[in-house]
Every structure is written in C-alpha cells, then in structure tokens.
Coordinates of C-alpha atoms and ligand atoms in Angstrom, one line a residue:
Chain A
M1 CA -23.7 -8.2 20.3
A2 CA -22.1 -11.6 20.0
F3 CA -19.6 -12.0 17.3
D4 CA -21.4 -13.7 14.4
I5 CA -18.8 -14.2 11.6
E6 CA -21.3 -15.5 9.1
K7 CA -23.6 -12.6 9.7
I8 CA -20.8 -10.0 9.3
R9 CA -19.5 -11.7 6.3
A10 CA -22.9 -11.4 4.7
D11 CA -22.6 -7.7 5.0
F12 CA -19.8 -7.6 2.4
P13 CA -20.9 -8.4 -1.2
I14 CA -17.4 -8.7 -2.5
L15 CA -16.7 -11.5 -0.3
K16 CA -19.0 -13.7 -2.2
R17 CA -17.0 -13.5 -5.4
T18 CA -14.5 -15.9 -6.9
V19 CA -11.0 -15.2 -8.1
N20 CA -9.4 -17.5 -10.7
T21 CA -12.2 -19.9 -10.1
Y22 CA -11.6 -19.9 -6.2
P23 CA -13.7 -18.2 -3.6
L24 CA -11.8 -15.0 -2.8
V25 CA -9.6 -15.0 0.2
Y26 CA -9.0 -11.2 0.9
L27 CA -5.8 -10.7 3.0
D28 CA -4.8 -7.3 1.8
N29 CA -6.7 -5.3 4.3
A30 CA -3.7 -3.3 5.3
A31 CA -3.9 -1.8 1.7
T32 CA -7.6 -1.2 1.8
S33 CA -10.4 -2.8 3.5
Q34 CA -13.6 -4.1 1.9
K35 CA -16.9 -2.3 2.3
P36 CA -20.1 -3.5 4.0
Q37 CA -23.4 -2.9 2.2
Q38 CA -24.4 -0.3 4.9
V39 CA -21.5 1.9 3.6
I40 CA -22.3 1.3 0.0
D41 CA -26.0 2.1 0.7
S42 CA -25.0 5.4 2.4
I43 CA -23.3 6.5 -0.7
V44 CA -26.1 5.3 -3.1
G45 CA -28.6 7.0 -0.6
Y46 CA -26.9 10.3 -0.8
Y47 CA -26.6 10.4 -4.6
S48 CA -30.2 9.1 -4.9
N49 CA -32.1 11.3 -2.4
Y50 CA -30.2 14.4 -1.2
N51 CA -27.2 15.2 -3.5
A52 CA -26.6 19.0 -3.2
N53 CA -23.7 21.2 -2.4
I54 CA -23.4 22.0 1.3
H55 CA -22.7 24.9 3.5
R56 CA -24.2 27.4 0.8
G57 CA -27.7 26.7 -0.3
V58 CA -30.9 27.8 1.6
H59 CA -32.8 25.1 -0.1
S60 CA -33.9 22.0 1.7
L61 CA -31.7 19.5 -0.3
S62 CA -28.6 21.5 0.6
Q63 CA -29.7 21.7 4.1
E64 CA -30.1 17.9 4.3
A65 CA -26.8 17.3 2.8
T66 CA -25.0 19.7 5.0
D67 CA -26.6 18.2 8.0
A68 CA -25.6 14.6 7.0
Y69 CA -22.0 15.8 6.3
E70 CA -21.8 17.7 9.6
M71 CA -23.4 14.8 11.4
A72 CA -20.6 12.5 10.1
R73 CA -18.1 15.0 11.4
Q74 CA -19.6 14.6 14.8
K75 CA -19.8 10.8 14.7
I76 CA -15.9 10.9 13.9
Q77 CA -15.4 13.4 16.7
K78 CA -17.3 11.2 19.3
H79 CA -15.6 8.0 17.9
F80 CA -12.0 9.5 18.5
N81 CA -13.1 11.4 21.5
A82 CA -11.9 14.8 20.2
A83 CA -13.0 17.7 22.4
H84 CA -14.8 19.7 19.5
A85 CA -16.3 18.7 16.2
H86 CA -14.4 21.6 14.4
E87 CA -11.2 19.9 15.4
I88 CA -12.1 17.2 12.9
I89 CA -11.0 18.3 9.3
F90 CA -12.1 16.3 6.3
T91 CA -9.3 15.6 3.9
P92 CA -8.8 13.2 1.0
G93 CA -6.8 10.8 3.2
T94 CA -3.7 10.4 5.4
T95 CA -1.2 11.5 2.9
H96 CA -3.2 14.8 2.4
G97 CA -3.3 15.5 6.1
I98 CA 0.4 14.8 6.5
N99 CA 1.1 17.3 3.7
L100 CA -1.2 19.8 5.2
I101 CA 0.7 19.7 8.4
A102 CA 4.0 19.8 6.9
N103 CA 3.1 22.7 4.9
G104 CA 1.7 24.5 7.9
F105 CA 5.0 24.0 9.7
S106 CA 7.0 25.6 6.8
S107 CA 6.1 29.0 8.3
L108 CA 6.9 27.9 11.8
L109 CA 10.4 26.3 11.4
K110 CA 13.7 27.8 11.0
K111 CA 17.3 26.6 10.5
G112 CA 18.5 24.6 13.5
D113 CA 15.1 23.2 14.3
E114 CA 14.7 19.4 14.1
I115 CA 12.0 17.0 13.1
I116 CA 11.9 13.6 14.4
V117 CA 10.5 10.5 12.2
S118 CA 10.7 6.8 12.8
A119 CA 12.4 4.1 10.8
L120 CA 9.1 2.3 10.6
E121 CA 7.5 5.0 8.3
H122 CA 5.5 4.5 5.0
H123 CA 8.3 5.9 2.8
S124 CA 6.1 8.3 0.7
N125 CA 5.4 10.0 4.1
I126 CA 9.0 10.7 4.7
V127 CA 8.9 12.9 1.6
P128 CA 6.9 15.8 2.9
W129 CA 9.2 16.1 5.9
Q130 CA 12.3 16.1 3.6
M131 CA 10.7 18.8 1.5
L132 CA 10.0 20.8 4.6
C133 CA 13.6 20.5 5.9
E134 CA 14.8 21.6 2.4
K135 CA 12.6 24.7 2.5
T136 CA 13.2 25.7 6.1
G137 CA 16.8 24.5 6.8
A138 CA 15.4 22.3 9.6
Q139 CA 17.0 18.7 10.2
L140 CA 15.4 15.4 10.0
K141 CA 16.4 12.8 12.6
V142 CA 15.2 9.1 12.5
I143 CA 14.3 6.8 15.6
P144 CA 15.9 3.5 14.8
M145 CA 14.2 0.1 14.9
N146 CA 15.6 -3.1 16.2
E147 CA 15.6 -6.6 14.7
E148 CA 12.2 -7.4 16.0
G149 CA 10.9 -4.2 14.2
T150 CA 10.5 -2.3 17.3
L151 CA 11.4 1.3 17.8
V152 CA 14.4 1.7 20.1
M153 CA 12.9 4.1 22.7
S154 CA 16.3 5.0 24.4
A155 CA 17.5 6.3 21.0
Y156 CA 14.4 8.4 20.8
K157 CA 15.0 9.8 24.2
E158 CA 18.5 10.9 23.0
L159 CA 17.1 12.6 19.8
L160 CA 14.7 14.8 21.7
S161 CA 16.0 18.3 22.6
E162 CA 14.6 21.8 22.7
R163 CA 15.6 21.9 19.2
T164 CA 12.9 19.3 18.3
K165 CA 9.8 21.0 16.9
L166 CA 7.8 18.0 15.5
V167 CA 7.7 14.3 16.0
F168 CA 6.1 12.1 13.2
V169 CA 5.3 8.5 14.0
N170 CA 2.9 6.0 12.6
H171 CA 0.6 4.4 15.3
I172 CA 1.0 0.9 13.6
S173 CA 3.5 0.0 10.8
N174 CA 2.0 -1.0 7.6
A175 CA 5.0 -3.2 6.6
L176 CA 5.4 -5.1 9.9
G177 CA 2.1 -4.5 12.0
T178 CA 4.2 -3.3 14.9
I179 CA 2.1 -1.2 17.3
N180 CA 4.2 1.8 18.4
P181 CA 4.1 3.2 22.0
I182 CA 2.6 6.5 20.9
E183 CA 1.4 7.2 24.5
E184 CA 5.1 7.4 25.6
I185 CA 6.3 9.0 22.3
I186 CA 3.7 11.9 22.8
Q187 CA 4.4 12.4 26.4
L188 CA 8.2 12.6 25.9
A189 CA 7.9 15.1 23.0
H190 CA 5.7 17.4 25.0
E191 CA 8.4 17.5 27.7
V192 CA 10.5 19.3 25.2
N193 CA 7.5 21.3 23.8
A194 CA 7.5 19.5 20.5
A195 CA 4.3 18.8 18.6
V196 CA 3.4 15.2 17.7
L197 CA 1.6 14.1 14.6
I198 CA 0.5 10.4 14.5
D199 CA -0.2 8.5 11.2
G200 CA -3.3 6.4 12.1
A201 CA -3.7 4.9 8.6
Q202 CA -3.0 1.4 9.8
S203 CA -4.5 1.7 13.3
C204 CA -8.1 2.8 13.2
S205 CA -9.6 -0.4 11.7
H206 CA -8.0 -2.3 14.7
I207 CA -8.2 0.0 17.6
K208 CA -10.0 3.0 18.7
P209 CA -7.7 5.9 19.7
D210 CA -8.9 8.3 22.4
L211 CA -7.4 11.6 21.2
Q212 CA -8.0 13.6 24.4
E213 CA -6.4 10.9 26.4
L214 CA -3.4 10.7 24.2
D215 CA -3.2 14.5 24.2
V216 CA -1.8 14.3 20.7
D217 CA -1.5 17.4 18.5
F218 CA -2.3 16.0 15.1
Y219 CA -3.7 12.5 14.1
V220 CA -4.5 11.5 10.6
T221 CA -6.2 8.5 9.0
S222 CA -8.0 7.4 5.9
A223 CA -11.5 6.0 5.8
H224 CA -10.7 3.4 3.1
K225 CA -8.9 1.2 5.5
M226 CA -11.7 1.3 7.9
C227 CA -14.4 0.1 5.7
G228 CA -15.2 3.5 4.3
P229 CA -14.8 4.7 0.9
T230 CA -11.6 6.0 -0.9
G231 CA -10.8 9.6 -1.2
I232 CA -11.8 10.7 2.4
G233 CA -10.0 10.8 5.6
M234 CA -9.5 12.9 8.6
L235 CA -7.1 15.2 10.2
Y236 CA -7.6 15.9 14.0
L237 CA -6.1 19.2 14.8
K238 CA -6.1 20.4 18.3
E239 CA -7.9 23.6 18.7
E240 CA -4.8 25.7 19.7
W241 CA -3.1 24.6 16.4
G242 CA -6.0 25.9 14.3
K243 CA -5.0 29.4 14.9
K244 CA -1.3 29.0 14.5
L245 CA -1.3 27.1 11.1
P246 CA -1.9 28.8 8.0
P247 CA -4.6 27.5 5.6
Y248 CA -3.2 24.8 3.1
Q249 CA -5.2 25.8 -0.1
G250 CA -7.1 28.7 -1.3
G251 CA -10.6 28.4 -2.4
G252 CA -14.3 28.3 -1.5
E253 CA -15.4 27.4 1.9
M254 CA -12.1 28.4 3.6
I255 CA -12.9 32.3 3.4
A256 CA -14.9 34.5 5.7
E257 CA -14.5 37.6 3.5
V258 CA -12.7 38.4 0.3
T259 CA -11.7 41.7 -1.3
F260 CA -8.9 42.1 -3.7
E261 CA -6.9 43.8 -0.9
K262 CA -7.3 41.2 1.7
T263 CA -9.1 38.0 2.6
T264 CA -10.0 36.8 6.2
Y265 CA -10.1 33.1 6.6
A266 CA -13.0 31.2 8.0
E267 CA -12.7 29.5 11.2
M268 CA -11.9 25.7 11.8
P269 CA -12.7 23.4 10.2
H270 CA -13.5 25.3 7.1
K271 CA -10.2 27.1 7.1
F272 CA -8.7 23.8 6.1
E273 CA -11.3 22.6 3.8
A274 CA -11.0 24.6 0.5
G275 CA -13.6 23.9 -2.3
T276 CA -16.5 21.5 -2.4
P277 CA -15.6 18.5 -0.5
N278 CA -16.1 14.8 -1.0
I279 CA -19.6 15.0 0.4
S280 CA -20.7 11.3 -0.2
G281 CA -17.4 10.2 1.2
G282 CA -17.7 12.0 4.4
I283 CA -21.2 10.7 5.0
A284 CA -20.1 7.1 4.2
F285 CA -17.1 7.6 6.5
G286 CA -19.6 8.2 9.2
A287 CA -21.5 5.1 8.2
A288 CA -18.3 3.2 8.3
I289 CA -17.6 4.3 11.7
D290 CA -21.1 3.4 12.7
Y291 CA -20.7 0.0 11.3
L292 CA -17.5 -0.7 13.1
N293 CA -18.9 0.4 16.3
T294 CA -21.9 -2.0 16.0
I295 CA -19.5 -4.7 15.8
G296 CA -17.3 -3.3 18.6
F297 CA -13.7 -2.8 18.8
K298 CA -13.2 -5.3 21.6
A299 CA -14.7 -8.0 19.5
I300 CA -12.8 -6.9 16.5
E301 CA -9.6 -7.1 18.4
A302 CA -10.3 -10.4 20.0
H303 CA -11.2 -12.0 16.6
E304 CA -8.2 -10.6 14.9
N305 CA -5.8 -11.6 17.6
A306 CA -7.2 -15.3 17.4
L307 CA -6.5 -15.0 13.6
L308 CA -3.1 -13.6 14.1
N309 CA -2.0 -16.2 16.6
Y310 CA -3.4 -19.1 14.6
A311 CA -1.8 -17.9 11.4
T312 CA 1.4 -17.2 13.0
E313 CA 1.8 -20.6 14.5
A314 CA 0.7 -22.4 11.3
L315 CA 3.0 -20.4 9.1
L316 CA 5.9 -20.8 11.3
A317 CA 5.6 -24.6 11.1
I318 CA 6.6 -24.3 7.4
E319 CA 10.3 -25.0 7.1
G320 CA 12.3 -22.0 5.9
L321 CA 9.5 -19.5 6.7
K322 CA 10.7 -16.3 8.5
I323 CA 8.4 -13.6 9.9
Y324 CA 9.4 -10.0 9.9
G325 CA 8.0 -8.0 12.8
T326 CA 8.2 -10.1 15.8
G327 CA 7.6 -7.6 18.6
T328 CA 5.0 -8.5 21.2
A329 CA 2.9 -5.3 20.4
K330 CA 1.4 -6.0 17.0
T331 CA -1.8 -6.2 14.9
S332 CA -2.9 -8.8 12.5
V333 CA -0.4 -8.3 9.9
I334 CA 2.1 -11.0 9.0
S335 CA 5.0 -10.0 6.8
F336 CA 7.0 -13.1 5.7
N337 CA 9.4 -14.7 3.4
I338 CA 10.3 -18.3 2.6
E339 CA 14.1 -19.0 2.2
G340 CA 15.0 -18.9 -1.6
V341 CA 11.5 -18.0 -2.7
H342 CA 11.0 -14.4 -4.2
P343 CA 7.9 -12.6 -2.7
Y344 CA 6.8 -11.8 -6.1
D345 CA 6.7 -15.5 -7.2
M346 CA 4.8 -16.4 -4.0
G347 CA 2.3 -13.6 -4.5
T348 CA 1.7 -14.6 -8.0
I349 CA 1.0 -18.3 -7.1
L350 CA -1.2 -17.4 -4.1
D351 CA -3.3 -15.1 -6.5
K352 CA -3.7 -18.1 -8.9
L353 CA -5.3 -19.7 -5.7
G354 CA -7.7 -16.9 -5.3
I355 CA -5.7 -15.4 -2.3
A356 CA -5.0 -11.7 -2.3
V357 CA -1.9 -10.8 -0.3
R358 CA 0.5 -7.9 -0.8
T359 CA 4.0 -8.5 -2.0
G360 CA 7.0 -6.1 -2.3
H361 CA 8.5 -3.4 -0.1
H362 CA 5.1 -2.0 1.1
C363 CA 6.3 1.4 0.5
A364 CA 8.8 1.0 3.4
Q365 CA 12.0 0.6 1.6
P366 CA 14.2 1.5 4.5
I367 CA 12.7 -1.4 6.5
M368 CA 13.5 -3.8 3.5
E369 CA 17.1 -2.4 3.5
F370 CA 17.3 -3.0 7.3
Y371 CA 16.6 -6.7 6.8
K372 CA 18.4 -6.9 3.4
I373 CA 15.5 -8.2 1.6
P374 CA 13.9 -7.2 -1.7
G375 CA 10.3 -7.3 0.0
T376 CA 8.0 -9.6 1.8
V377 CA 4.7 -11.2 1.4
R378 CA 2.3 -9.5 3.7
A379 CA -1.0 -11.1 4.8
S380 CA -3.1 -8.7 6.7
F381 CA -6.3 -9.8 8.4
A382 CA -9.6 -8.0 9.1
F383 CA -12.3 -9.0 11.4
Y384 CA -14.4 -10.5 8.5
N385 CA -11.6 -13.2 7.8
T386 CA -12.0 -16.6 9.1
L387 CA -9.8 -19.4 10.5
E388 CA -10.7 -21.3 7.3
E389 CA -9.2 -18.6 5.2
V390 CA -6.0 -18.8 7.2
D391 CA -6.0 -22.6 6.4
R392 CA -6.3 -21.7 2.7
L393 CA -3.5 -19.3 3.1
V394 CA -1.3 -21.8 4.8
A395 CA -2.1 -24.5 2.3
G396 CA -1.4 -22.0 -0.6
V397 CA 2.0 -21.0 0.8
K398 CA 2.9 -24.7 1.1
K399 CA 1.8 -25.5 -2.5
A400 CA 3.7 -22.4 -3.8
K401 CA 6.8 -23.4 -1.9
M402 CA 6.6 -26.7 -3.6
M403 CA 6.2 -25.3 -7.0
L404 CA 8.9 -22.5 -6.6
S405 CA 11.8 -24.4 -4.7
Chain B
M1 CA 13.0 -21.2 -37.3
T2 CA 11.2 -17.8 -37.8
I3 CA 9.5 -15.9 -34.9
K4 CA 6.3 -17.1 -36.0
E5 CA 7.2 -20.8 -36.2
I6 CA 8.7 -20.6 -32.7
Q7 CA 5.5 -19.1 -31.4
E8 CA 3.4 -21.8 -33.0
E9 CA 5.7 -24.4 -31.3
L10 CA 5.2 -22.8 -27.9
I11 CA 1.4 -22.6 -28.3
D12 CA 1.6 -26.3 -29.2
E13 CA 3.7 -27.2 -26.1
F14 CA 1.4 -25.3 -23.8
S15 CA -1.7 -26.9 -25.2
M16 CA -0.8 -30.1 -23.7
F17 CA -1.6 -28.8 -20.2
D18 CA -5.2 -28.3 -18.9
D19 CA -4.7 -26.5 -15.7
W20 CA -2.8 -23.4 -14.7
M21 CA -0.6 -25.3 -12.3
E22 CA 1.0 -27.6 -15.0
R23 CA 1.4 -24.4 -17.3
Y24 CA 3.3 -22.7 -14.5
E25 CA 5.5 -25.6 -13.7
Y26 CA 6.5 -25.9 -17.2
M27 CA 7.1 -22.2 -17.6
I28 CA 9.3 -22.4 -14.3
D29 CA 11.2 -25.4 -16.0
L30 CA 11.7 -23.3 -19.1
G31 CA 13.3 -20.6 -16.9
K32 CA 15.9 -23.1 -15.9
S33 CA 17.0 -23.1 -19.6
L34 CA 17.3 -19.4 -20.0
P35 CA 20.6 -18.4 -21.7
L36 CA 22.0 -16.5 -18.6
I37 CA 23.5 -13.1 -18.8
N38 CA 27.1 -13.0 -18.0
P39 CA 27.5 -12.0 -14.4
K40 CA 29.9 -9.3 -15.7
E41 CA 27.2 -7.7 -17.6
K42 CA 24.7 -7.6 -14.7
T43 CA 25.3 -3.9 -14.4
E44 CA 22.9 -1.1 -13.7
D45 CA 22.5 -0.1 -17.2
K46 CA 21.4 -3.6 -17.9
L47 CA 18.8 -3.6 -15.3
I48 CA 15.1 -3.2 -16.1
K49 CA 13.3 -2.0 -13.1
G50 CA 10.0 -3.5 -12.4
C51 CA 8.6 -2.4 -9.0
Q52 CA 8.8 -6.0 -7.5
S53 CA 11.1 -8.3 -9.6
K54 CA 14.3 -7.2 -11.4
V55 CA 15.1 -8.2 -15.0
W56 CA 18.7 -8.0 -16.6
L57 CA 18.8 -7.9 -20.4
H58 CA 21.9 -8.0 -22.6
S59 CA 22.2 -8.2 -26.4
E60 CA 24.8 -8.8 -29.0
L61 CA 24.9 -8.8 -32.8
K62 CA 26.3 -12.1 -34.2
N63 CA 26.0 -12.9 -37.8
D64 CA 23.5 -10.2 -38.4
K65 CA 21.4 -11.6 -35.7
V66 CA 20.5 -10.4 -32.3
V67 CA 21.5 -12.7 -29.5
F68 CA 19.9 -12.0 -26.1
T69 CA 20.8 -13.2 -22.6
A70 CA 18.9 -12.3 -19.5
D71 CA 18.2 -13.0 -15.8
S72 CA 15.7 -12.3 -13.1
D73 CA 15.5 -12.6 -9.4
A74 CA 12.1 -14.0 -9.5
I75 CA 11.6 -17.3 -11.1
I76 CA 8.2 -16.9 -12.6
T77 CA 9.6 -13.7 -14.3
K78 CA 12.6 -15.7 -15.3
G79 CA 10.3 -18.4 -17.0
I80 CA 8.5 -15.8 -18.9
I81 CA 11.8 -14.2 -20.0
A82 CA 13.0 -17.6 -21.1
I83 CA 9.9 -17.9 -23.4
L84 CA 10.5 -14.4 -24.8
I85 CA 14.1 -15.1 -25.5
R86 CA 13.4 -18.2 -27.2
V87 CA 11.1 -16.3 -29.5
F88 CA 13.2 -13.2 -30.1
S89 CA 17.0 -14.4 -29.7
N90 CA 19.0 -15.3 -32.9
Q91 CA 16.6 -13.4 -35.1
P92 CA 17.4 -10.6 -37.5
P93 CA 16.7 -7.1 -36.1
E94 CA 13.8 -6.4 -38.6
A95 CA 11.9 -9.6 -37.7
I96 CA 12.1 -8.7 -33.9
I97 CA 10.9 -5.2 -34.6
N98 CA 7.9 -6.6 -36.6
A99 CA 7.0 -9.2 -34.3
D100 CA 4.1 -9.1 -31.8
T101 CA 3.5 -10.9 -28.5
D102 CA 0.0 -12.1 -29.0
F103 CA 1.1 -15.7 -28.6
I104 CA 1.4 -15.0 -24.8
D105 CA -2.3 -14.8 -24.6
A106 CA -2.7 -18.1 -26.6
I107 CA -0.5 -19.9 -24.0
G108 CA -2.5 -18.4 -21.1
L109 CA 0.1 -16.3 -19.5
K110 CA -1.5 -12.9 -20.7
E111 CA -1.7 -11.5 -17.1
H112 CA 2.0 -11.3 -16.9
L113 CA 2.4 -8.9 -19.8
S114 CA -0.1 -6.4 -18.4
P115 CA 1.5 -2.8 -18.4
T116 CA 0.1 -2.3 -14.8
R117 CA 1.9 -5.4 -13.5
A118 CA 5.0 -4.5 -11.7
N119 CA 7.4 -7.2 -13.0
G120 CA 9.3 -5.3 -15.7
L121 CA 8.4 -7.6 -18.5
V122 CA 6.5 -4.8 -20.6
S123 CA 9.6 -2.8 -20.3
M124 CA 11.7 -5.8 -21.3
I125 CA 9.9 -6.2 -24.5
K126 CA 10.3 -2.5 -25.2
Q127 CA 13.8 -2.8 -24.6
L128 CA 14.2 -5.9 -26.9
K129 CA 12.7 -4.0 -29.6
L130 CA 14.9 -1.0 -28.9
Y131 CA 18.0 -2.9 -29.1
A132 CA 16.7 -4.4 -32.6
V133 CA 16.1 -0.9 -33.9
A134 CA 19.7 0.1 -32.9
Y135 CA 21.2 -3.0 -34.6
Q136 CA 19.1 -2.4 -37.7
A137 CA 20.5 1.1 -38.0
Q138 CA 23.9 -0.3 -37.7
L139 CA 23.5 -3.0 -40.4
K140 CA 22.1 -0.2 -42.9
Ligands
PLP501 C1 1.1 3.8 7.7 C2 0.5 4.5 6.4 N1 0.5 5.8 6.3 C3 0.0 6.3 5.2 C4 -0.7 5.6 4.2 C5 -1.3 6.4 3.1 O1 -2.6 6.4 3.1 P1 -3.5 7.1 2.1 O2 -2.9 6.5 0.7 O3 -4.9 6.6 2.2 O4 -3.4 8.6 2.0 C6 -0.8 4.1 4.3 C7 -1.4 3.4 3.3 O5 -0.9 2.6 2.7 C8 -0.2 3.7 5.5 O6 -0.1 2.3 5.6

C-alpha cells in the first residue's frame, strides 16, 4: 500500500479537533499514541455485540468473546514472532509486566547475585529491581551512558559475570529516543547464562521486534503506545520460564484445581493471568496490531525518519537550541532545550499554540542529572504526523523563544 | 489597598488585552517586578515542589502585616507568583486567610491554578494561607 498520509489521518478522529483555537498538533506520541477508528470500533463492537466473560461459559456469547480474545493473542504472537501463543501473557501494561518478572525472580535470586539495568531506564522501572534487591540481597549494577545518550557497551561487558542473573534494558529510551543495541546486549548476557528482560514500551510503535530471532527471555510492551487502548499490554515469556517462575497473583483463571490444602496452577498463559482480564482491551490490542500492519512497519519507519531528519535540521537552525540524545541509532523523538528557557515555559506557550509536547524529566531523572538540566521539551512523532506539523512546531518554538527570552 | 481592590485593579489591567499572547507577555513582565526572595532564604524548607517548576516562598510579619518574597525557575510561573504576591503581600493575616483567588479566572489565567497542573502554584497558595494562619495565631 502506498503511504497516503491524508487517508491515514482520516482514520484518527481526534486529529480533527482544535486546541486553544488552533488545529491540534499532537507530538506527545511517546507518552501515548492516538487511536484509529478501527481500534475504537473494535471496543464498541465487543461491548455492543458479544460482551461476555471468557474461558468459562458454555453459552455462545462467551464462546465468541473467548475466540476473539484468543485470536488477539495469536495476532500478537505472529506479529512478534513468538514460538507459541501461550508465551504471550496479557497484562495491564509494561509496568505490570516488569513487576511480574521482578516478583518471579524474588524466589530465584540470592545474596551475591547481580541484576544489571541501564542508565537510560524509565525511573519508575528501576524501583521493582531495587525492591527485588532489598528482598533478596542481590545487587543492582548500572550500564552508564555517554554524552550522546548511548550506552557504553565496554562498561556493560565489564559488569557481566557469572554473578549476573538478569539484565533489564529498554529497547528505546523514552527520554532521548536512543535505540539500544539489544541484539548484542542479549547475546552477551546469555554468554554468562543471565536472563534478559527488554522494555519495549517505546519501540513497538516504530519497529517490529522478532522475538525468536532476538532469543530474548522476556519482552514487555503497552498497547496504548501503539494505537491500542490503555490498560492492556503484553509480556512475552519464553516457554521454559513459564515453569520456573511462580504465579504473580492468585485468583480465577490461574488455577487448575483448588482444595483448601493445595492448589495446582493452570498452564501458561493462564498461570499469569489471574481474574477476569481486560477483554475489550485485548481484542482492541489485536485490532491495533492489524492496523499498524496494514500501514506496514517499513512505511512507518521511512515516514518517521523523514519527520525526524526534517525536524532535527529545522530545530538546530534555531540559535541556542540543544538536542539531547544525538546517537546515530534513534527513533522519532527529539528532546531539546533552548538556552535560558525553562522547558515548562516552552511547553506552556506551545500548548497555547495548540501543540502538544511533553516537558519535564520524562520519568528519567538519572538522565536529567547526567546532563545537569531540570528537564527537556520532548517532541515525539508518529506516522500520522506531517511535515507541516513539524513546521508548526518550529514556528511555535521560535515564537516561544521570543516571548520567553 | 485591600485585597479586593488590588484584584479589581488587576482585572482592569488585564482587560486591555484581547489575545492570550499579550496577556502572557504582560504577565511575564510582571514577573520581573516580583519582590525576590533573598538568595540566603532559598533553602530546601522554602521550596515548594511542583513536578516541573520550582517555587520558593518566604514570609515575614511587619507592622502586623504579612510580607511575602518569592522566586521561581520558570518565568511564566514567576509571572503568576508576582500577581499572587501583589494581591496577598502587605496584608493583615486575616484578610489573606479569607481571600479567594477567583480573579485569576477573570484575568484569563485559570489553567495555571488547576490542581493537576504540575507547577506548584496551588501548593503555593496553600502555603501563603498557612503562613497567614500562623501569624494570625501569633498576633492573638
Ligand atoms: C520506556 C518505558 N517503559 C515503561 C513505560 C511505562 O509504561 P506503562 O505506563 O504503559 O506501564 C513507559 C511509558 O512511559 C516507557 O516509556
């Protein structure tokens, strides 16, 4: 299919609205993406036509709902090229998936073991590992980054040892847009028999990871950043780990047999999916994946790279503007500041002009500390953004600079 | 002037502008006249943490009136603080306790005082009033 931006934009009802009297320019895609009509329709369709609880009814509606939900799981499996559908665990999102793994490892780790994370992490996702270390006596090690916002791989190699049990790195940094070399990170970790969890919250809207080829142990992501709804995500769990890890929460769905003396757990994926899940969310996640694939990841990448290059060049032409995250491997995220201008002020003026960007530390305070700044302005582009919108951003930044300095 | 009179005066001044840009430029200008907190007083306990911009607030009781000085690292925030300080500073504690901030709506800056906006201004107003309550108790 040819990349028809007008046709694509027409799929997103929200892109027609105005903000503060200006047509909306939505450049906060790294926080959450907008939703196409196809995804919205799948949610409405479920509640209007076949809402029922799944996996437990013999009646037709329950069967239809179960089929649709399991069909979504298969779509996700195919999309990410997992070996089995039961390796795909539905979760409420990335954060939940990370906590599930951290919790699972609490019974596998002991004092003297080490967990490696990177300096580029979303800071809320460092917390589960800190808690895990407190509980088990394991130690947390950090892969440093350099001035460009790229991980220092030589330091990573030195951190790895037979004490390393788990490595946690994001595929793409939300604060800077850096694409981390996860292929190499996974391979090196496996050489010392450490497991690897990749946080794919930022990557799956831009690229299509091949989980078998990556040979990763765990991979987590959130649907809401890839045109799906909030409150649903996936945890990929390699089959062998499904047996080693204990269930996370107790409840319906995750059990095979219960007596007051003993409960036997259900097999994957249900072992990790206690309670009634977000059924409409799962189905809509599948619809989002279908939608992205009709556009095609090659086309998405090409368009987003064009936006990134065009915006980078135009922004750098503004005097006093500095971009953070300047490695060669990056996605369509531009984190920047203008000398003497507080990011909060910049964000406020851009909002008045109908331009939605994110300002602040982007839940990555260690990165802001590294650069010794209070935060940045972050513009993150999606495949439905246009060059004209980049022009609006650049004009807005210039206007704000004039007002603020 | 009483708090009410100053509020009326501000509403009057802001009514001259017909678009947001002029209002913002004026507010940013007002920020430049903010009675700045003495750098010595810019300590952790004077800092009001908003998630994104910082506000420092200091108070003193002079002739039974509360005098505020403040600062912020963001200039739009600083502009709003200047407006608030112009309204609340040099007033008796009781007047500060009883005053409302509805005038902010009338001058078209309401969005900055939303409790969910991460700029520390709502906490700042709370803090202004807490100081007034403390001084009120002292005076009795
Ligand atoms: C890199 C990264 N990891 C994790 C998360 C958290 O995702 P969620 O809030 O959907 O659980 C985000 C979201 O901002 C992110 O950017």
